[in-house]
PDB file of C-alpha atoms in Angstrom:
ATOM      1  CA  MET A   1     137.065 -27.356  46.640  1.00  0.00           C
ATOM      2  CA  GLU A   2     136.307 -30.593  44.878  1.00  0.00           C
ATOM      3  CA  LEU A   3     137.638 -33.766  46.508  1.00  0.00           C
ATOM      4  CA  ARG A   4     138.063 -36.747  44.177  1.00  0.00           C
ATOM      5  CA  ILE A   5     138.486 -40.212  45.617  1.00  0.00           C
ATOM      6  CA  LYS A   6     139.097 -43.274  43.472  1.00  0.00           C
ATOM      7  CA  VAL A   7     136.686 -45.988  44.604  1.00  0.00           C
ATOM      8  CA  GLY A   8     137.454 -48.633  41.999  1.00  0.00           C
ATOM      9  CA  SER A   9     137.708 -49.389  38.312  1.00  0.00           C
ATOM     10  CA  SER A  10     135.831 -51.539  35.838  1.00  0.00           C
ATOM     11  CA  ASN A  11     139.041 -52.334  33.931  1.00  0.00           C
ATOM     12  CA  LYS A  12     142.656 -51.175  33.732  1.00  0.00           C
ATOM     13  CA  ASN A  13     141.812 -48.199  31.487  1.00  0.00           C
ATOM     14  CA  THR A  14     139.025 -46.665  33.555  1.00  0.00           C
ATOM     15  CA  ALA A  15     138.603 -45.405  37.070  1.00  0.00           C
ATOM     16  CA  ILE A  16     135.505 -44.832  39.134  1.00  0.00           C
ATOM     17  CA  GLU A  17     135.771 -41.663  41.203  1.00  0.00           C
ATOM     18  CA  LYS A  18     133.628 -40.209  43.908  1.00  0.00           C
ATOM     19  CA  LYS A  19     133.461 -36.409  43.865  1.00  0.00           C
ATOM     20  CA  LYS A  20     132.513 -34.295  46.837  1.00  0.00           C
ATOM     21  CA  ASN A  21     132.646 -30.544  47.427  1.00  0.00           C
ATOM     22  CA  VAL A  22     134.463 -29.928  50.683  1.00  0.00           C
ATOM     23  CA  GLU A  23     135.412 -26.959  52.810  1.00  0.00           C
ATOM     24  CA  TRP A  24     137.609 -26.586  55.884  1.00  0.00           C
ATOM     25  CA  GLU A  25     134.630 -27.230  58.183  1.00  0.00           C
ATOM     26  CA  THR A  26     133.647 -30.447  56.371  1.00  0.00           C
ATOM     27  CA  PHE A  27     136.090 -32.413  58.526  1.00  0.00           C
ATOM     28  CA  ARG A  28     137.403 -31.982  62.059  1.00  0.00           C
ATOM     29  CA  LEU A  29     141.139 -31.596  62.706  1.00  0.00           C
ATOM     30  CA  ASP A  30     141.407 -35.152  64.017  1.00  0.00           C
ATOM     31  CA  GLU A  31     139.823 -36.390  60.759  1.00  0.00           C
ATOM     32  CA  TYR A  32     142.470 -34.526  58.733  1.00  0.00           C
ATOM     33  CA  LYS A  33     145.125 -36.158  60.914  1.00  0.00           C
ATOM     34  CA  GLN A  34     143.536 -39.556  60.306  1.00  0.00           C
ATOM     35  CA  MET A  35     143.614 -38.919  56.532  1.00  0.00           C
ATOM     36  CA  PHE A  36     147.263 -37.965  56.871  1.00  0.00           C
ATOM     37  CA  HIS A  37     148.025 -41.219  58.688  1.00  0.00           C
ATOM     38  CA  GLN A  38     146.314 -43.116  55.846  1.00  0.00           C
ATOM     39  CA  LEU A  39     148.665 -41.360  53.420  1.00  0.00           C
ATOM     40  CA  VAL A  40     151.620 -42.370  55.621  1.00  0.00           C
ATOM     41  CA  GLU A  41     150.442 -45.995  55.753  1.00  0.00           C
ATOM     42  CA  GLY A  42     150.069 -46.004  51.964  1.00  0.00           C
ATOM     43  CA  GLY A  43     153.620 -44.691  51.541  1.00  0.00           C
ATOM     44  CA  TYR A  44     152.493 -41.356  50.073  1.00  0.00           C
ATOM     45  CA  VAL A  45     154.037 -39.285  52.891  1.00  0.00           C
ATOM     46  CA  LEU A  46     157.061 -40.144  55.051  1.00  0.00           C
ATOM     47  CA  ASN A  47     156.689 -37.909  58.138  1.00  0.00           C
ATOM     48  CA  GLN A  48     154.426 -37.019  61.056  1.00  0.00           C
ATOM     49  CA  TYR A  49     151.518 -34.572  60.775  1.00  0.00           C
ATOM     50  CA  GLU A  50     153.060 -32.140  63.278  1.00  0.00           C
ATOM     51  CA  ASP A  51     156.358 -31.889  61.339  1.00  0.00           C
ATOM     52  CA  VAL A  52     157.192 -28.689  59.482  1.00  0.00           C
ATOM     53  CA  HIS A  53     158.625 -30.677  56.560  1.00  0.00           C
ATOM     54  CA  TRP A  54     156.769 -33.525  54.852  1.00  0.00           C
ATOM     55  CA  LYS A  55     158.600 -35.808  52.438  1.00  0.00           C
ATOM     56  CA  VAL A  56     156.389 -36.986  49.586  1.00  0.00           C
ATOM     57  CA  PRO A  57     157.895 -39.681  47.334  1.00  0.00           C
ATOM     58  CA  ASP A  58     157.711 -38.919  43.618  1.00  0.00           C
ATOM     59  CA  GLN A  59     158.059 -41.856  41.232  1.00  0.00           C
ATOM     60  CA  VAL A  60     158.798 -39.613  38.256  1.00  0.00           C
ATOM     61  CA  LEU A  61     161.643 -37.695  39.916  1.00  0.00           C
ATOM     62  CA  ASP A  62     162.819 -40.776  41.862  1.00  0.00           C
ATOM     63  CA  TYR A  63     163.390 -38.777  45.053  1.00  0.00           C
ATOM     64  CA  PRO A  64     161.034 -37.329  47.653  1.00  0.00           C
ATOM     65  CA  ILE A  65     159.682 -33.821  47.311  1.00  0.00           C
ATOM     66  CA  ILE A  66     159.778 -31.831  50.533  1.00  0.00           C
ATOM     67  CA  LEU A  67     156.676 -29.840  51.431  1.00  0.00           C
ATOM     68  CA  THR A  68     157.394 -27.149  54.007  1.00  0.00           C
ATOM     69  CA  PHE A  69     154.715 -25.626  56.232  1.00  0.00           C
ATOM     70  CA  ASP A  70     156.547 -22.665  57.717  1.00  0.00           C
ATOM     71  CA  VAL A  71     153.970 -19.886  57.670  1.00  0.00           C
ATOM     72  CA  GLU A  72     153.942 -19.810  61.464  1.00  0.00           C
ATOM     73  CA  ILE A  73     153.040 -16.124  61.648  1.00  0.00           C
ATOM     74  CA  HIS A  74     149.643 -17.141  60.231  1.00  0.00           C
ATOM     75  CA  PHE A  75     149.099 -20.290  62.305  1.00  0.00           C
ATOM     76  CA  LYS A  76     145.467 -20.861  61.231  1.00  0.00           C
ATOM     77  CA  LEU A  77     146.404 -20.563  57.549  1.00  0.00           C
ATOM     78  CA  ASN A  78     149.340 -22.927  58.092  1.00  0.00           C
ATOM     79  CA  THR A  79     146.971 -25.518  59.597  1.00  0.00           C
ATOM     80  CA  ALA A  80     144.512 -24.997  56.735  1.00  0.00           C
ATOM     81  CA  LEU A  81     147.364 -25.431  54.222  1.00  0.00           C
ATOM     82  CA  LYS A  82     148.185 -28.817  55.750  1.00  0.00           C
ATOM     83  CA  ALA A  83     144.557 -29.928  55.466  1.00  0.00           C
ATOM     84  CA  TYR A  84     144.327 -28.610  51.909  1.00  0.00           C
ATOM     85  CA  ILE A  85     147.502 -30.436  50.854  1.00  0.00           C
ATOM     86  CA  ILE A  86     146.240 -33.662  52.446  1.00  0.00           C
ATOM     87  CA  LEU A  87     143.071 -33.436  50.369  1.00  0.00           C
ATOM     88  CA  ARG A  88     145.042 -32.618  47.195  1.00  0.00           C
ATOM     89  CA  LEU A  89     147.216 -35.710  47.720  1.00  0.00           C
ATOM     90  CA  ILE A  90     144.159 -37.873  48.408  1.00  0.00           C
ATOM     91  CA  SER A  91     142.631 -36.517  45.191  1.00  0.00           C
ATOM     92  CA  GLY A  92     145.581 -37.933  43.285  1.00  0.00           C
ATOM     93  CA  ARG A  93     147.497 -34.753  42.508  1.00  0.00           C
ATOM     94  CA  SER A  94     151.151 -35.377  41.749  1.00  0.00           C
ATOM     95  CA  PRO A  95     153.675 -34.424  44.428  1.00  0.00           C
ATOM     96  CA  LEU A  96     155.255 -31.839  42.118  1.00  0.00           C
ATOM     97  CA  THR A  97     151.883 -30.196  41.432  1.00  0.00           C
ATOM     98  CA  VAL A  98     151.140 -30.067  45.158  1.00  0.00           C
ATOM     99  CA  TYR A  99     154.620 -28.648  45.823  1.00  0.00           C
ATOM    100  CA  ASN A 100     154.092 -25.861  43.255  1.00  0.00           C
ATOM    101  CA  GLU A 101     150.634 -25.010  44.610  1.00  0.00           C
ATOM    102  CA  LEU A 102     151.979 -24.849  48.167  1.00  0.00           C
ATOM    103  CA  ALA A 103     154.851 -22.588  47.104  1.00  0.00           C
ATOM    104  CA  ILE A 104     152.442 -20.200  45.370  1.00  0.00           C
ATOM    105  CA  LEU A 105     150.071 -20.111  48.342  1.00  0.00           C
ATOM    106  CA  LYS A 106     152.830 -19.527  50.895  1.00  0.00           C
ATOM    107  CA  LYS A 107     154.276 -16.677  48.835  1.00  0.00           C
ATOM    108  CA  ILE A 108     150.877 -14.991  48.478  1.00  0.00           C
ATOM    109  CA  ILE A 109     150.058 -15.488  52.181  1.00  0.00           C
ATOM    110  CA  ILE A 110     153.308 -13.815  53.204  1.00  0.00           C
ATOM    111  CA  GLU A 111     153.158 -10.970  50.664  1.00  0.00           C
ATOM    112  CA  THR A 112     149.506 -10.147  51.379  1.00  0.00           C
ATOM    113  CA  ASP A 113     149.676 -10.528  55.169  1.00  0.00           C
ATOM    114  CA  GLY A 114     147.438 -13.573  55.215  1.00  0.00           C
ATOM    115  CA  PHE A 115     145.257 -12.484  52.263  1.00  0.00           C
ATOM    116  CA  GLU A 116     144.236  -9.337  54.150  1.00  0.00           C
ATOM    117  CA  ASN A 117     145.812  -6.921  51.660  1.00  0.00           C
ATOM    118  CA  SER A 118     143.755  -7.501  48.519  1.00  0.00           C
ATOM    119  CA  ARG A 119     145.438  -4.573  46.721  1.00  0.00           C
ATOM    120  CA  ALA A 120     148.840  -6.219  47.157  1.00  0.00           C
ATOM    121  CA  PHE A 121     147.384  -9.463  45.794  1.00  0.00           C
ATOM    122  CA  GLU A 122     145.950  -7.658  42.781  1.00  0.00           C
ATOM    123  CA  ALA A 123     149.324  -5.983  42.142  1.00  0.00           C
ATOM    124  CA  ILE A 124     151.136  -9.340  42.347  1.00  0.00           C
ATOM    125  CA  LEU A 125     148.727 -10.903  39.851  1.00  0.00           C
ATOM    126  CA  GLU A 126     149.075  -7.937  37.514  1.00  0.00           C
ATOM    127  CA  ILE A 127     152.883  -8.137  37.542  1.00  0.00           C
ATOM    128  CA  GLN A 128     152.840 -11.902  37.001  1.00  0.00           C
ATOM    129  CA  THR A 129     150.304 -11.682  34.194  1.00  0.00           C
ATOM    130  CA  ASN A 130     152.187  -8.899  32.418  1.00  0.00           C
ATOM    131  CA  ARG A 131     155.512 -10.760  32.556  1.00  0.00           C
ATOM    132  CA  TYR A 132     154.365 -14.350  32.112  1.00  0.00           C
ATOM    133  CA  SER A 133     150.657 -14.904  31.626  1.00  0.00           C
ATOM    134  CA  HIS A 134     150.885 -18.535  32.748  1.00  0.00           C
ATOM    135  CA  ARG A 135     152.230 -17.504  36.182  1.00  0.00           C
ATOM    136  CA  GLY A 136     149.343 -15.153  36.801  1.00  0.00           C
ATOM    137  CA  TYR A 137     146.914 -17.850  35.743  1.00  0.00           C
ATOM    138  CA  ARG A 138     148.521 -20.484  37.998  1.00  0.00           C
ATOM    139  CA  THR A 139     148.554 -18.116  40.960  1.00  0.00           C
ATOM    140  CA  ALA A 140     144.928 -17.142  40.434  1.00  0.00           C
ATOM    141  CA  THR A 141     143.899 -20.782  40.098  1.00  0.00           C
ATOM    142  CA  ALA A 142     145.793 -21.910  43.212  1.00  0.00           C
ATOM    143  CA  VAL A 143     144.487 -19.037  45.358  1.00  0.00           C
ATOM    144  CA  SER A 144     140.920 -19.428  44.117  1.00  0.00           C
ATOM    145  CA  SER A 145     140.961 -23.166  44.817  1.00  0.00           C
ATOM    146  CA  PHE A 146     142.425 -22.706  48.310  1.00  0.00           C
ATOM    147  CA  LEU A 147     139.972 -19.937  49.230  1.00  0.00           C
ATOM    148  CA  SER A 148     137.025 -22.027  48.043  1.00  0.00           C
ATOM    149  CA  PHE A 149     138.240 -24.557  50.645  1.00  0.00           C
ATOM    150  CA  TYR A 150     139.247 -22.195  53.467  1.00  0.00           C
ATOM    151  CA  LYS A 151     137.021 -19.143  53.472  1.00  0.00           C
ATOM    152  CA  ILE A 152     138.498 -16.054  55.076  1.00  0.00           C
ATOM    153  CA  GLU A 153     136.743 -12.763  55.741  1.00  0.00           C
ATOM    154  CA  ASN A 154     137.416 -11.208  52.305  1.00  0.00           C
ATOM    155  CA  TYR A 155     137.545 -14.427  50.251  1.00  0.00           C
ATOM    156  CA  GLU A 156     134.863 -13.251  47.783  1.00  0.00           C
ATOM    157  CA  GLU A 157     136.862 -10.119  46.933  1.00  0.00           C
ATOM    158  CA  ILE A 158     140.036 -12.124  46.306  1.00  0.00           C
ATOM    159  CA  ILE A 159     138.219 -14.762  44.250  1.00  0.00           C
ATOM    160  CA  ASN A 160     136.733 -11.959  42.131  1.00  0.00           C
ATOM    161  CA  ILE A 161     140.264 -10.635  41.543  1.00  0.00           C
ATOM    162  CA  CYS A 162     141.297 -14.147  40.489  1.00  0.00           C
ATOM    163  CA  HIS A 163     138.432 -14.356  38.005  1.00  0.00           C
ATOM    164  CA  LYS A 164     139.589 -11.143  36.322  1.00  0.00           C
ATOM    165  CA  ILE A 165     142.732 -12.911  35.136  1.00  0.00           C
ATOM    166  CA  LEU A 166     142.215 -14.197  31.649  1.00  0.00           C
ATOM    167  CA  SER A 167     142.774 -17.884  31.301  1.00  0.00           C
ATOM    168  CA  TYR A 168     146.195 -18.819  30.058  1.00  0.00           C
ATOM    169  CA  LYS A 169     146.081 -19.762  26.405  1.00  0.00           C
ATOM    170  CA  SER A 170     149.062 -21.327  24.782  1.00  0.00           C
ATOM    171  CA  THR A 171     149.377 -20.324  21.173  1.00  0.00           C
ATOM    172  CA  SER A 172     150.530 -22.441  18.294  1.00  0.00           C
ATOM    173  CA  ARG A 173     153.429 -21.242  16.272  1.00  0.00           C
ATOM    174  CA  GLU A 174     152.992 -20.380  12.640  1.00  0.00           C
ATOM    175  CA  LEU A 175     154.574 -22.815  10.237  1.00  0.00           C
ATOM    176  CA  PRO A 176     156.328 -21.717   7.047  1.00  0.00           C
ATOM    177  CA  VAL A 177     154.976 -22.489   3.596  1.00  0.00           C
ATOM    178  CA  PHE A 178     154.808 -26.240   2.913  1.00  0.00           C
ATOM    179  CA  GLU A 179     157.196 -26.062  -0.045  1.00  0.00           C
ATOM    180  CA  ASP A 180     159.863 -24.446   2.152  1.00  0.00           C
ATOM    181  CA  ILE A 181     159.457 -27.230   4.704  1.00  0.00           C
ATOM    182  CA  MET A 182     160.002 -29.861   2.001  1.00  0.00           C
ATOM    183  CA  ILE A 183     163.096 -28.074   0.665  1.00  0.00           C
ATOM    184  CA  PHE A 184     164.552 -27.849   4.178  1.00  0.00           C
ATOM    185  CA  ASP A 185     163.770 -31.542   4.763  1.00  0.00           C
ATOM    186  CA  ASP A 186     165.622 -32.485   1.534  1.00  0.00           C
ATOM    187  CA  ILE A 187     168.669 -30.434   2.554  1.00  0.00           C
ATOM    188  CA  VAL A 188     168.823 -32.036   6.010  1.00  0.00           C
ATOM    189  CA  ASN A 189     168.376 -35.559   4.588  1.00  0.00           C
ATOM    190  CA  ASN A 190     171.106 -34.972   1.967  1.00  0.00           C
ATOM    191  CA  TYR A 191     173.484 -33.707   4.626  1.00  0.00           C
ATOM    192  CA  PHE A 192     173.028 -36.782   6.809  1.00  0.00           C
ATOM    193  CA  ARG A 193     173.442 -39.106   3.808  1.00  0.00           C
ATOM    194  CA  LYS A 194     176.822 -37.516   3.041  1.00  0.00           C
ATOM    195  CA  TYR A 195     177.946 -37.170   6.684  1.00  0.00           C
ATOM    196  CA  PRO A 196     176.285 -39.953   8.687  1.00  0.00           C
ATOM    197  CA  SER A 197     178.272 -39.540  11.929  1.00  0.00           C
TER     198      SER A 197
END
């Protein structure tokens, strides 16, 4: 996983970032807790590390987003999720993005028994991709990123499954003939000239 830390800026339109590839073993647990306390001191998180629920203020939504770490059946993964989320917040990810990533990861952890059932994971991705290609892509991206941080026994197999998912491509809609657009524009403009309210 790539950790990005803003170290400064040369002016208001640019930022200088330090990038570092990190894994679970890069830091000790007490270092993750120290990073968490820095987030608390900065006002980015409103709870204690040991809490199941973390409140993360979101300036866009104007209310805190609640991150829940309740995958207690897989205690080690739950601890790794906390560390991963800390690093995502430090990297400047928005609270809503972090919330969505956490929700995806928790769902996959539960449905695949802690990533041990790779066939179940492949089936989930297939269903998501067939229904909504963007969901399959988001799930594959979130899982791949997390497993590049916290390597489990079969992480290579699951990452290979993630790479099979085609990247989500949004398509542009086809526009009608230009003359038809101009005729429609004239009709709309005439209507609003006659009926302004």
